């Protein structure tokens, strides 16, 4: 590892929402910076005037905050290398382009689109191995070029690729050594007719000015790299280490898109995913801790992430695995944390009056709800029998038909009420102990007896453990529920 302090950046364009692929790129940059005690920079590449909007910028910032990817420099934070919006750096690009022209490393090109098309067609016709820009304006004198500019002739500025440059060899931290043939390197445009910089120029000017040491980005940018290397060299700036990460595919092997389901970060947030679980899952799409570990807490990711564990093979987005990781994060959450971060907000959002209960009561409820919860919305469904009353409890028709509307179930509820009435302590173990003898006493299968009681108390057949649920509901309301259900039983 170089002695130079690590500086990485995530540079989204605010032309839409932050998608899964972009989020993973941000996670890798953030984790690499944290693992190497470096600096994570957020830069907004908003040079597309038609699609870049303030609203989209705010969407990106919200998504980054929800993901928990705190940036050390950038919007709302500041830093010594700002501004951090490309639209505010226009003068820097003009100055850099002018310097390259002054130094003979760039030149004005006055070729019209028609001329460029004709030159390309001729190169193709003669089967020239080099079919890029034919360098028609490369050798114009400074005086002639300036005279044409002064006369109002439109022009672009092209970089002058050294004639003896040779192949560009990129030592990519993920893909290894990648060679780009010199014949593919034409004198590409760095400044458009309207004076705005092209992507390959602006991003290098920014990265060089900000001291970026590692460029971690999607491998769809790999083809841009040789041109960017040429710009670094022209600017006399050190070339950073590149790491191009693989594409994320859907289950059908095609690039992840809307047809595969949710694709942007806010959709997953709104669906109830925990940011820690979501970050954990996205980190595993192309990187692994040791080839086996699936649950990688944020602090472990931030201390153990390394580029040599990033795979160059495409990753497949698996919603089922994401759900499993989500459930694991919920299951292992401390009861008190689960109550405050998941249960109370979910109940409040659903308009459920949870009433006043001691912390021990909430802890007992959390213990039976967590294993049955994948998303916060599940809390409302699982706890519905607990927060209902004998009067408001909703009976599931199918459960009533299966659990109550059968011969002998009235006798079951009568026996259950009698067994429970004498309990001194209304606790799960005592409740279960009181109900345990009933099947033998009534000469009925255990399943039938407990189904009847469960439907009577919970309104359905899929509630959490019966004893724990009844303890939380309370003695008086449980008895009232049995009495109400008695009218439905045969």
Short mmCIF file of C-alpha atoms in Angstrom, two decimals, residues 47 149 152 223 256 266 299 339 351 353 412 424:
data_model
loop_
_atom_site.label_atom_id
_atom_site.label_comp_id
_atom_site.label_asym_id
_atom_site.label_seq_id
_atom_site.Cartn_x
_atom_site.Cartn_y
_atom_site.Cartn_z
CA UNK A 47 -22.85 18.76 -15.90
CA UNK A 149 -11.33 31.72 -33.52
CA UNK A 152 -16.01 33.50 -34.98
CA UNK A 223 -13.35 1.79 -21.77
CA UNK A 256 -30.37 -5.38 -13.42
CA UNK A 266 -35.45 4.60 -1.78
CA UNK A 299 -18.00 -2.00 11.45
CA UNK A 339 -38.85 -2.27 20.37
CA UNK A 351 -52.16 4.00 13.87
CA UNK A 353 -52.77 2.38 20.05
CA UNK A 412 -63.02 -27.45 24.62
CA UNK A 424 -52.69 -17.75 40.46
#
